Coordinates of C-alpha atoms in Angstrom, one line a residue:
Chain A
M1 CA -8.5 -2.4 27.2
R2 CA -12.3 -2.4 27.4
D3 CA -13.9 -5.9 27.3
F4 CA -16.2 -6.1 24.3
S5 CA -17.0 -9.9 24.9
G6 CA -20.3 -9.2 26.8
G7 CA -22.1 -6.7 24.4
H8 CA -21.9 -4.2 21.7
E9 CA -22.3 -0.9 23.2
W10 CA -19.0 0.2 21.4
L11 CA -20.1 -1.1 18.0
S12 CA -20.9 1.5 15.4
I13 CA -21.9 0.7 11.7
N14 CA -20.7 2.5 9.0
T15 CA -23.6 2.6 6.6
A16 CA -21.7 1.4 3.7
T17 CA -21.5 -2.1 5.3
V18 CA -25.1 -2.4 4.6
R19 CA -25.7 -0.1 1.7
K20 CA -26.8 -3.1 -0.2
Q21 CA -28.7 -5.9 0.9
N22 CA -29.5 -9.0 -1.3
G23 CA -27.4 -6.9 -4.0
V24 CA -29.8 -4.1 -3.9
E25 CA -29.1 -0.5 -2.7
Q26 CA -30.9 0.3 0.5
P27 CA -32.2 3.7 1.6
L28 CA -30.8 5.1 4.7
P29 CA -34.2 4.9 6.8
V30 CA -34.0 1.1 6.2
I31 CA -30.5 0.8 7.4
L32 CA -31.1 3.0 10.4
D33 CA -34.1 0.8 11.2
A34 CA -32.1 -2.3 10.9
C35 CA -29.4 -0.9 13.1
A36 CA -31.8 0.1 15.8
R37 CA -33.5 -3.3 15.6
H38 CA -30.1 -4.8 16.5
G39 CA -29.6 -2.6 19.6
I40 CA -26.7 -0.8 17.8
R41 CA -26.2 2.7 19.5
A42 CA -24.2 4.5 16.6
V43 CA -23.6 4.7 12.8
S44 CA -21.7 6.6 10.3
P45 CA -23.8 7.6 7.3
W46 CA -22.5 8.7 3.9
R47 CA -23.4 12.0 2.6
D48 CA -25.1 10.7 -0.6
Q49 CA -27.3 8.5 1.7
V50 CA -28.0 11.4 3.9
Q51 CA -28.9 13.8 1.0
A52 CA -31.2 11.2 -0.7
V53 CA -33.5 11.3 2.4
G54 CA -32.9 15.0 3.5
L55 CA -30.8 16.3 6.4
A56 CA -33.8 17.1 8.6
E57 CA -35.3 13.8 8.2
T58 CA -32.2 12.1 8.9
V59 CA -31.9 14.0 12.1
R60 CA -35.3 13.0 12.9
L61 CA -34.7 9.3 12.2
L62 CA -31.5 9.4 14.3
G63 CA -33.3 11.0 17.2
A64 CA -36.1 8.7 17.2
H65 CA -33.8 5.6 17.1
G66 CA -31.3 7.1 19.8
L67 CA -28.3 6.7 17.3
A68 CA -25.2 8.7 17.6
L69 CA -22.8 9.3 14.9
S70 CA -19.4 7.9 15.4
G71 CA -18.4 10.1 12.5
Y72 CA -19.8 11.5 9.2
C73 CA -18.5 10.0 6.0
R74 CA -17.3 12.1 4.5
G75 CA -15.4 15.4 3.5
G76 CA -12.2 15.8 1.4
M77 CA -11.3 15.3 -2.2
F78 CA -9.5 18.5 -1.9
T79 CA -7.4 18.4 -5.1
A80 CA -8.4 19.8 -8.6
V81 CA -6.9 20.9 -11.8
D82 CA -7.9 24.7 -11.4
A83 CA -9.0 27.4 -9.2
A84 CA -12.8 26.6 -9.8
G85 CA -12.3 23.2 -8.8
L86 CA -10.5 24.0 -5.6
R87 CA -13.3 26.5 -4.9
E88 CA -15.8 23.9 -5.5
A89 CA -14.1 21.5 -3.2
R90 CA -14.0 24.1 -0.6
D91 CA -17.7 24.9 -0.8
D92 CA -18.7 21.5 -0.7
N93 CA -16.5 20.7 2.3
R94 CA -18.1 23.6 4.2
R95 CA -21.5 22.1 3.6
A96 CA -20.1 18.8 4.9
V97 CA -19.1 20.5 8.2
D98 CA -22.3 22.1 8.4
E99 CA -24.2 18.8 8.0
A100 CA -21.9 17.1 10.3
C101 CA -22.8 19.8 12.9
E102 CA -26.7 19.1 12.3
L103 CA -26.1 15.4 12.6
Q104 CA -24.0 15.9 15.8
A105 CA -21.4 13.8 14.4
A106 CA -18.2 12.9 16.6
C107 CA -16.1 14.1 13.7
L108 CA -16.1 14.7 10.0
V109 CA -14.1 12.2 8.2
L110 CA -11.6 13.4 5.6
V111 CA -10.7 11.2 2.6
V112 CA -8.4 13.8 1.0
G113 CA -8.3 13.2 -2.6
A114 CA -5.4 12.5 -4.9
L115 CA -4.5 12.9 -8.6
P116 CA -7.4 15.0 -10.0
G117 CA -9.3 12.8 -12.5
A118 CA -7.6 9.5 -11.6
L119 CA -10.8 8.1 -9.9
Q120 CA -12.6 8.5 -13.2
G121 CA -9.8 6.6 -14.9
R122 CA -7.7 9.4 -16.4
A123 CA -5.4 11.3 -14.2
A124 CA -5.1 15.1 -15.3
H125 CA -1.4 15.0 -14.0
K126 CA 1.1 13.0 -12.2
D127 CA 2.4 15.5 -9.6
L128 CA 1.7 13.8 -6.4
A129 CA 3.5 16.3 -4.4
L130 CA 1.3 19.1 -6.0
A131 CA -1.8 17.0 -4.9
R132 CA -0.3 16.7 -1.5
S133 CA 0.1 20.5 -1.2
Q134 CA -3.5 21.3 -2.3
V135 CA -4.6 18.6 0.3
R136 CA -2.6 20.6 3.0
D137 CA -3.9 23.9 1.9
G138 CA -7.5 22.6 1.5
I139 CA -7.5 21.1 5.1
A140 CA -5.9 24.3 6.5
E141 CA -8.7 26.4 5.1
L142 CA -11.4 23.9 6.1
L143 CA -10.0 23.7 9.6
E144 CA -10.5 27.4 10.4
Y145 CA -14.3 26.9 9.4
A146 CA -14.7 23.6 11.2
R147 CA -13.1 25.1 14.4
A148 CA -15.5 28.0 14.5
R149 CA -18.2 25.2 14.7
A150 CA -16.6 22.8 17.0
M151 CA -16.7 20.2 14.5
P152 CA -13.3 18.1 14.7
L153 CA -11.9 17.0 11.3
A154 CA -10.4 13.4 11.2
I155 CA -7.9 12.9 8.5
E156 CA -8.1 9.3 7.4
P157 CA -4.9 7.9 5.9
L158 CA -5.8 5.5 3.1
H159 CA -3.8 2.5 2.2
P160 CA -1.1 3.2 -0.4
M161 CA -3.0 1.5 -3.1
Y162 CA -5.3 4.2 -3.1
A163 CA -2.6 6.9 -3.5
A164 CA -3.3 7.7 -7.2
D165 CA -7.1 8.0 -7.1
R166 CA -8.6 8.4 -3.6
A167 CA -6.1 9.8 -1.1
C168 CA -2.6 10.9 -1.2
V169 CA -2.5 10.8 2.6
N170 CA -1.4 7.1 3.0
T171 CA 0.3 6.7 6.5
L172 CA -0.5 7.5 9.9
E173 CA 2.8 9.3 10.3
Q174 CA 2.0 11.5 7.3
A175 CA -1.4 12.4 8.7
L176 CA 0.0 13.2 12.0
D177 CA 2.6 15.5 10.4
L178 CA -0.2 17.4 8.8
C179 CA -2.1 17.7 12.1
D180 CA 1.1 19.0 13.9
A181 CA 1.6 21.5 11.1
L182 CA -1.9 22.8 10.9
D183 CA -3.1 22.5 14.4
P184 CA 0.1 22.8 16.5
T185 CA -1.6 23.6 19.9
T186 CA -2.1 20.6 21.9
G187 CA -4.1 20.2 25.0
T188 CA -7.5 21.4 25.8
G189 CA -9.7 24.4 24.8
R190 CA -9.5 24.7 21.1
L191 CA -13.0 23.5 20.7
D192 CA -15.8 23.6 23.1
R193 CA -15.0 20.0 23.7
P194 CA -11.9 19.7 25.8
D195 CA -11.5 16.0 24.9
V196 CA -10.4 16.2 21.3
A197 CA -8.3 18.2 19.0
A198 CA -9.7 20.3 16.2
L199 CA -7.8 18.0 13.8
G200 CA -7.0 14.5 14.3
V201 CA -7.2 11.4 12.6
A202 CA -9.4 8.3 11.7
V203 CA -7.5 5.0 12.1
D204 CA -8.9 2.3 9.8
V205 CA -7.3 -0.8 10.4
Y206 CA -7.6 -2.0 6.8
H207 CA -5.6 1.1 5.7
V208 CA -2.9 1.0 8.1
W209 CA -2.3 -2.6 9.6
W210 CA 0.7 -3.2 7.3
D211 CA 2.6 -0.2 8.7
P212 CA 5.8 -0.9 10.6
K213 CA 5.6 2.3 12.3
L214 CA 1.9 2.1 13.3
E215 CA 2.2 1.3 17.1
A216 CA 4.6 4.1 17.5
Q217 CA 2.3 6.5 15.5
I218 CA -0.7 5.6 17.3
A219 CA 1.1 6.4 20.6
R220 CA 2.1 9.8 19.2
A221 CA -1.4 10.5 18.1
G222 CA -2.7 10.2 21.7
K223 CA -6.1 10.5 23.1
D224 CA -6.8 14.1 21.5
R225 CA -5.9 13.2 17.9
L226 CA -7.5 9.8 17.6
L227 CA -11.2 10.7 16.7
A228 CA -12.3 7.4 15.0
F229 CA -11.2 3.7 14.8
H230 CA -12.7 1.7 11.9
V231 CA -12.6 -2.0 11.7
S232 CA -12.8 -4.7 9.0
D233 CA -10.3 -7.3 7.7
W234 CA -7.6 -7.8 5.0
L235 CA -8.4 -10.9 3.2
V236 CA -5.9 -13.1 1.3
P237 CA -6.4 -13.1 -1.5
T238 CA -7.8 -9.7 -2.1
R239 CA -9.8 -10.0 -5.4
D240 CA -10.7 -6.5 -5.8
M241 CA -8.9 -3.3 -4.7
L242 CA -11.9 -1.5 -3.5
N243 CA -14.9 -3.8 -2.7
D244 CA -13.3 -6.9 -1.1
R245 CA -13.0 -6.0 2.3
G246 CA -13.4 -8.7 4.8
M247 CA -15.5 -9.2 7.9
M248 CA -13.4 -8.8 11.3
G249 CA -11.8 -12.3 11.7
D250 CA -12.1 -13.3 8.2
G251 CA -8.6 -11.9 7.3
V252 CA -5.2 -11.4 8.7
I253 CA -5.4 -8.3 10.6
E254 CA -4.6 -8.5 14.4
I255 CA -7.7 -6.3 15.0
A256 CA -7.6 -6.7 19.0
R257 CA -4.0 -6.0 19.1
L258 CA -4.5 -2.6 17.1
R259 CA -7.5 -1.7 19.3
G260 CA -5.3 -2.3 22.3
W261 CA -2.7 0.3 20.9
V262 CA -5.4 2.8 20.2
E263 CA -6.8 2.3 23.8
A264 CA -3.5 2.4 25.3
A265 CA -3.1 5.9 23.7
G266 CA -6.4 7.0 25.3
F267 CA -9.1 6.2 22.8
A268 CA -12.3 5.1 24.3
G269 CA -14.8 5.7 21.3
Y270 CA -16.6 3.3 19.0
S271 CA -15.3 0.7 16.9
E272 CA -17.0 1.4 13.5
V273 CA -17.2 -1.4 11.1
E274 CA -16.7 -0.3 7.5
I275 CA -16.9 -3.1 4.9
F276 CA -17.3 -2.8 1.1
S277 CA -18.0 -6.2 -0.3
T278 CA -19.6 -6.6 -3.8
E279 CA -19.3 -10.4 -3.8
N280 CA -20.0 -11.2 -0.3
W281 CA -21.7 -9.0 2.4
W282 CA -23.6 -6.9 0.0
K283 CA -25.3 -9.8 -1.3
R284 CA -26.6 -10.9 1.9
P285 CA -29.8 -9.7 3.9
A286 CA -28.8 -6.7 6.3
D287 CA -30.0 -8.6 9.4
R288 CA -27.6 -11.3 8.7
V289 CA -24.6 -8.9 8.1
L290 CA -25.4 -6.9 11.3
A291 CA -25.8 -10.0 13.3
T292 CA -22.4 -11.0 12.1
C293 CA -21.0 -7.6 13.0
I294 CA -22.1 -7.9 16.5
E295 CA -20.8 -11.4 16.9
R296 CA -17.4 -10.4 15.7
H297 CA -17.4 -7.4 17.4
C298 CA -17.5 -9.3 20.7
S299 CA -15.5 -12.2 19.7
V300 CA -12.6 -10.6 17.4
V301 CA -12.5 -6.7 17.9
Chain B
M1 CA 21.4 12.9 -14.1
R2 CA 22.2 10.6 -17.2
D3 CA 20.6 11.2 -20.6
F4 CA 18.8 8.3 -21.6
S5 CA 17.1 9.8 -24.7
G6 CA 19.9 8.8 -27.0
G7 CA 20.3 5.3 -26.4
H8 CA 19.4 2.3 -23.9
E9 CA 22.9 1.2 -22.7
W10 CA 21.4 1.5 -19.2
L11 CA 18.2 -0.5 -19.8
S12 CA 17.9 -3.9 -18.2
I13 CA 15.1 -6.4 -18.8
N14 CA 13.9 -8.3 -16.0
T15 CA 12.9 -11.5 -17.7
A16 CA 9.4 -11.6 -16.2
T17 CA 8.7 -8.7 -18.4
V18 CA 8.6 -11.1 -21.5
R19 CA 8.1 -14.3 -19.7
K20 CA 5.3 -14.9 -21.9
Q21 CA 4.9 -13.9 -25.5
N22 CA 1.3 -14.2 -27.2
G23 CA 0.2 -15.7 -23.9
V24 CA 2.6 -18.6 -23.8
E25 CA 5.5 -19.1 -21.4
Q26 CA 9.0 -18.7 -23.0
P27 CA 12.1 -20.5 -22.1
L28 CA 14.9 -18.4 -21.0
P29 CA 17.2 -18.9 -24.1
V30 CA 14.5 -17.4 -26.1
I31 CA 14.3 -14.5 -24.0
L32 CA 18.0 -13.9 -24.0
D33 CA 18.1 -14.1 -27.8
A34 CA 15.4 -11.5 -27.9
C35 CA 17.2 -9.1 -25.5
A36 CA 20.4 -9.5 -27.4
R37 CA 18.6 -8.9 -30.8
H38 CA 17.5 -5.5 -29.6
G39 CA 20.9 -4.5 -28.3
I40 CA 20.1 -5.0 -24.5
R41 CA 23.2 -5.2 -22.3
A42 CA 21.7 -6.6 -19.2
V43 CA 18.9 -8.7 -17.6
S44 CA 17.5 -9.9 -14.4
P45 CA 16.6 -13.6 -14.7
W46 CA 14.2 -15.4 -12.4
R47 CA 15.6 -18.6 -10.6
D48 CA 12.9 -20.8 -12.1
Q49 CA 13.8 -19.8 -15.6
V50 CA 17.4 -20.4 -14.8
Q51 CA 16.7 -23.8 -13.3
A52 CA 14.8 -25.0 -16.3
V53 CA 17.8 -24.3 -18.7
G54 CA 20.4 -25.0 -16.2
L55 CA 22.9 -22.9 -14.4
A56 CA 25.8 -23.7 -16.8
E57 CA 24.0 -23.2 -19.9
T58 CA 22.7 -19.9 -18.5
V59 CA 26.2 -18.6 -17.8
R60 CA 27.2 -19.9 -21.4
L61 CA 24.3 -18.2 -23.0
L62 CA 25.0 -14.9 -21.2
G63 CA 28.5 -15.0 -22.1
A64 CA 27.8 -15.7 -25.7
H65 CA 25.4 -12.6 -25.7
G66 CA 27.3 -10.3 -23.6
L67 CA 24.8 -10.0 -21.2
A68 CA 25.2 -8.7 -17.6
L69 CA 22.8 -9.4 -14.8
S70 CA 21.5 -6.2 -13.0
G71 CA 20.4 -8.4 -10.3
Y72 CA 19.3 -12.0 -9.8
C73 CA 15.7 -12.5 -9.0
R74 CA 15.2 -13.6 -6.3
G75 CA 16.2 -14.8 -2.8
G76 CA 14.0 -14.0 0.4
M77 CA 10.7 -15.8 1.6
F78 CA 12.4 -16.1 5.0
T79 CA 9.4 -16.7 7.1
A80 CA 8.0 -20.3 8.1
V81 CA 5.8 -21.9 10.6
D82 CA 8.6 -24.2 12.2
A83 CA 12.3 -24.7 12.3
A84 CA 12.4 -27.1 9.3
G85 CA 10.8 -24.4 7.3
L86 CA 13.2 -21.8 8.3
R87 CA 15.9 -24.3 7.7
E88 CA 14.9 -24.8 4.1
A89 CA 14.4 -21.2 3.5
R90 CA 18.0 -20.6 4.8
D91 CA 19.4 -23.3 2.6
D92 CA 17.4 -22.4 -0.7
N93 CA 18.8 -18.7 0.0
R94 CA 22.5 -19.9 0.2
R95 CA 21.9 -21.7 -3.2
A96 CA 20.3 -18.5 -4.4
V97 CA 23.5 -16.7 -3.5
D98 CA 25.8 -19.4 -5.2
E99 CA 23.7 -18.9 -8.2
A100 CA 24.1 -15.3 -8.2
C101 CA 27.8 -15.7 -7.9
E102 CA 28.0 -17.9 -10.8
L103 CA 25.9 -15.5 -12.9
Q104 CA 28.0 -12.7 -11.6
A105 CA 24.9 -10.8 -10.7
A106 CA 25.3 -7.3 -9.5
C107 CA 23.1 -8.3 -6.5
L108 CA 20.7 -10.8 -5.0
V109 CA 17.3 -9.3 -4.9
L110 CA 15.4 -10.4 -1.8
V111 CA 11.5 -10.4 -1.7
V112 CA 11.5 -11.3 2.1
G113 CA 8.3 -13.2 2.6
A114 CA 5.3 -12.6 4.8
L115 CA 2.6 -14.5 6.8
P116 CA 3.6 -18.2 6.2
G117 CA 1.0 -19.7 4.1
A118 CA -0.8 -16.5 2.9
L119 CA 0.6 -16.8 -0.8
Q120 CA -1.3 -20.2 -0.8
G121 CA -4.6 -18.6 0.2
R122 CA -4.4 -19.6 4.2
A123 CA -2.2 -17.6 6.5
A124 CA -0.9 -20.0 9.1
H125 CA -1.2 -17.0 11.7
K126 CA -1.5 -13.2 11.7
D127 CA 1.5 -12.1 13.8
L128 CA 3.1 -9.6 11.3
A129 CA 5.7 -8.8 14.0
L130 CA 6.9 -12.4 14.2
A131 CA 7.2 -12.6 10.5
R132 CA 9.3 -9.4 10.6
S133 CA 11.5 -10.9 13.2
Q134 CA 12.0 -14.0 11.0
V135 CA 12.7 -11.9 8.1
R136 CA 15.5 -9.9 10.2
D137 CA 17.2 -13.2 11.4
G138 CA 17.1 -14.6 8.1
I139 CA 18.7 -11.6 6.4
A140 CA 21.2 -11.5 9.2
E141 CA 22.1 -15.0 8.6
L142 CA 22.3 -15.0 4.7
L143 CA 24.2 -11.9 5.1
E144 CA 27.3 -13.6 6.6
Y145 CA 27.1 -16.2 4.0
A146 CA 26.7 -13.7 1.1
R147 CA 29.4 -11.1 2.5
A148 CA 31.9 -14.2 2.4
R149 CA 31.1 -14.6 -1.2
A150 CA 31.1 -10.9 -2.2
M151 CA 27.5 -11.1 -3.3
P152 CA 25.5 -7.8 -2.3
L153 CA 22.1 -8.5 -1.0
A154 CA 19.3 -6.1 -2.1
I155 CA 16.2 -6.0 0.1
E156 CA 13.4 -4.8 -2.1
P157 CA 10.5 -3.2 -0.3
L158 CA 7.3 -4.4 -1.7
H159 CA 4.1 -2.3 -1.8
P160 CA 2.0 -2.5 1.3
M161 CA -0.7 -4.4 -0.4
Y162 CA 1.7 -7.3 -0.7
A163 CA 2.4 -7.1 3.3
A164 CA 0.3 -10.4 4.0
D165 CA 1.4 -12.7 1.4
R166 CA 4.6 -11.6 -0.4
A167 CA 6.8 -9.3 1.7
C168 CA 6.4 -7.8 5.0
V169 CA 9.2 -5.1 4.2
N170 CA 7.2 -2.2 2.9
T171 CA 8.9 0.9 3.1
L172 CA 12.3 2.0 2.1
E173 CA 12.7 3.4 5.4
Q174 CA 11.9 -0.1 7.0
A175 CA 14.4 -1.7 4.5
L176 CA 17.3 0.8 5.4
D177 CA 16.5 0.5 9.0
L178 CA 17.1 -3.3 8.5
C179 CA 20.2 -2.6 6.5
D180 CA 21.5 -0.1 9.4
A181 CA 20.9 -2.8 12.0
L182 CA 22.5 -5.7 10.3
D183 CA 25.2 -4.1 8.3
P184 CA 26.2 -1.0 10.3
T185 CA 29.5 -0.4 8.9
T186 CA 29.4 2.2 6.2
G187 CA 32.0 3.0 3.4
T188 CA 34.3 0.9 1.6
G189 CA 36.0 -2.5 2.0
R190 CA 33.3 -4.9 3.3
L191 CA 33.5 -6.8 0.0
D192 CA 35.9 -7.1 -2.7
R193 CA 33.8 -4.3 -4.4
P194 CA 34.5 -0.9 -2.7
D195 CA 31.4 0.7 -4.6
V196 CA 28.7 -1.0 -2.8
A197 CA 27.5 -2.3 0.5
A198 CA 27.1 -5.9 1.6
L199 CA 23.5 -5.3 2.5
G200 CA 21.3 -2.8 0.5
V201 CA 18.2 -2.1 -1.3
A202 CA 16.4 -2.5 -4.6
V203 CA 14.1 0.6 -5.3
D204 CA 11.2 -0.4 -7.5
V205 CA 9.1 2.5 -8.5
Y206 CA 5.9 0.5 -8.6
H207 CA 6.5 -0.4 -4.9
V208 CA 7.6 2.9 -3.4
W209 CA 6.1 5.8 -5.7
W210 CA 3.4 6.6 -3.1
D211 CA 5.6 7.1 -0.1
P212 CA 5.8 10.7 1.3
K213 CA 9.2 9.9 2.7
L214 CA 10.6 8.4 -0.5
E215 CA 13.0 11.2 -1.4
A216 CA 14.4 11.6 2.0
Q217 CA 14.9 7.8 2.2
I218 CA 16.6 7.5 -1.2
A219 CA 19.1 10.3 0.0
R220 CA 19.5 8.4 3.1
A221 CA 20.3 5.1 1.3
G222 CA 23.0 6.7 -0.7
K223 CA 25.3 5.3 -3.5
D224 CA 26.6 2.2 -1.6
R225 CA 23.0 1.0 -0.4
L226 CA 21.3 1.6 -3.6
L227 CA 21.9 -1.5 -5.4
A228 CA 19.1 -1.7 -8.1
F229 CA 16.4 0.5 -9.7
H230 CA 13.3 -1.1 -11.1
V231 CA 10.9 0.6 -13.4
S232 CA 7.3 -0.1 -14.6
D233 CA 4.1 2.2 -13.9
W234 CA 1.1 2.2 -11.7
L235 CA -2.2 2.2 -13.8
V236 CA -5.4 3.8 -12.9
P237 CA -7.5 1.9 -12.4
T238 CA -5.3 -1.3 -11.6
R239 CA -7.4 -4.3 -12.3
D240 CA -5.3 -7.0 -10.7
M241 CA -3.2 -6.6 -7.7
L242 CA -0.2 -8.5 -9.1
N243 CA -0.2 -8.8 -12.8
D244 CA -1.6 -5.3 -13.9
R245 CA 1.8 -3.4 -13.9
G246 CA 2.1 -0.8 -16.6
M247 CA 4.5 0.1 -19.2
M248 CA 6.5 3.2 -18.2
G249 CA 4.5 6.2 -19.3
D250 CA 1.3 4.5 -19.2
G251 CA 0.5 5.2 -15.4
V252 CA 1.1 7.8 -13.1
I253 CA 4.4 7.5 -11.7
E254 CA 6.8 10.3 -12.2
I255 CA 9.6 7.8 -13.3
A256 CA 12.1 10.4 -14.5
R257 CA 11.6 12.4 -11.1
L258 CA 12.3 9.3 -9.1
R259 CA 15.4 8.2 -11.3
G260 CA 16.6 11.9 -10.5
W261 CA 16.5 11.2 -6.7
V262 CA 18.4 8.0 -7.0
E263 CA 21.0 9.4 -9.4
A264 CA 21.4 12.5 -7.1
A265 CA 22.2 9.9 -4.4
G266 CA 24.9 8.3 -6.3
F267 CA 23.2 5.5 -8.3
A268 CA 24.6 5.0 -11.8
G269 CA 23.5 1.4 -12.8
Y270 CA 20.6 0.0 -14.9
S271 CA 17.0 0.9 -15.1
E272 CA 15.5 -2.6 -15.0
V273 CA 12.1 -2.9 -16.4
E274 CA 9.9 -5.5 -14.4
I275 CA 6.4 -5.7 -15.7
F276 CA 3.9 -8.4 -14.9
S277 CA 1.1 -8.0 -17.3
T278 CA -1.4 -11.0 -17.9
E279 CA -4.0 -9.0 -20.0
N280 CA -1.5 -6.7 -21.9
W281 CA 2.0 -7.3 -22.4
W282 CA 2.2 -10.9 -21.8
K283 CA -0.4 -11.4 -24.8
R284 CA 2.1 -9.6 -27.3
P285 CA 5.1 -10.6 -29.2
A286 CA 8.3 -10.3 -27.2
D287 CA 10.0 -8.1 -30.1
R288 CA 7.1 -5.6 -29.6
V289 CA 7.3 -5.5 -25.8
L290 CA 11.2 -4.9 -26.0
A291 CA 10.9 -2.2 -28.7
T292 CA 8.5 -0.4 -26.5
C293 CA 10.6 -1.0 -23.4
I294 CA 13.4 0.7 -25.4
E295 CA 11.3 3.5 -26.6
R296 CA 9.9 4.3 -23.2
H297 CA 13.3 3.9 -21.5
C298 CA 14.5 6.8 -23.9
S299 CA 11.5 9.0 -23.7
V300 CA 9.9 8.4 -20.1
V301 CA 12.5 6.9 -17.9

């Protein structure tokens, strides 16, 4: 297991973590500046942030700062109530793949979607099996498109508390079952990058820490399916189901133990910090948040 | 699958559902009166409510109203930081078994506990594997005590969002793995009741509806491990992680589909309504809540 205590070369910042400072939304260039100032080598930006500044300008800024993308956040949301909605999702996901290629992202992270309309507070139906079937079909179709562009897709299982409205893939086992069904060829050669599969997973400790089968499923995933590793912490109590994620070390997740498992399976990429925190970190200056991320990366992750 | 549309003979009320009316805590006799008034045949009372009125008086009231217990709520909370804490949990759980016997409960429901101290807002440690090991040992020990008294124990897997503070058994598969490990003899004759296992599960749709392996695990459980079936609904959005459970039909759980699965596996007991709802049902009169439970039992469950 890599020793992180001496530096933060394997720290990546998901830009959601500092999307607000002092409670105010920050444009991506400000966030990238701040990351560069702290000697951070990688980020994972959100599509809306990239779109606001423009893809070409984002590419330029990343180059100027020497920032890599540990992932691009995010594709998915495959479910819909009708064929038009499914087509719209397909087209939007293809654009996400194209953008990820321009940005030279390590992978496109997929938050797969769930019951259509639920995120807006009114589910169009309750048929979770149908949603899961649409997700499977959506990934299958996108995979062909992404494979041709050598952009790995990382299915991110989300915590079961998001099964209704954000993602109906809720365990690592379920995500890997999808990988094995849709991308059965293991080994090298499927992309121009022999080190990773065309379809893999993003392991976010916040979403999976509770899973009694986690260690076994991480081992099953192996090096070529483990495309991303995200860190934050589960607070007790958790006061908001979306925007109360903790800084590493402030909650109950054994983050270093989990990192040991992904590294034992062969993962050697970034630990990407992804925190949503309306009442805490988003209220603070970005410099303070990033300094804490670095300190905790070295002492906790 | 039984037809519930014509009546509510298979409706049970977990007394938490009406523990408050008009926002005010209600004593158990008032709750039992209300249930009897609505022609309800079974309840599942909480230990604190029983203790407040006394065990003998509760037995008398149940008899006077002709109310059965679909389960007794609850034992568990097996984890602790030291040997004294573990002993205390053991002794308290034995008392819970004794009470369940006096009350002639169908089973004692186990909410197994998680990281010690987390429920009070400060986890004593983060070692989930240790907590799970204490739970296993605690159930194993209690099982011998309960078996001798012919009181079935029902492990209730809780939603993964409670893994830190309430229960570190979070999927039906995990609960059944425990059953198979601790109570491997299947079939009849282990209790004086040939119809059920000494160790089984309580399937609460609120906790398990999201699980991609749910149907298969319910089938695996089978008639003798399926000791209880609890209903409520998952609201979108869910505004509180504990006390925002929905009335059946107000959320996104396909309750009838899930009941179909448990009945296909052989379960033929009560559908026990268990709702915690600070901002909605607990603010209303108990008669209104029970009338709605009955209506939804017939139309939704």
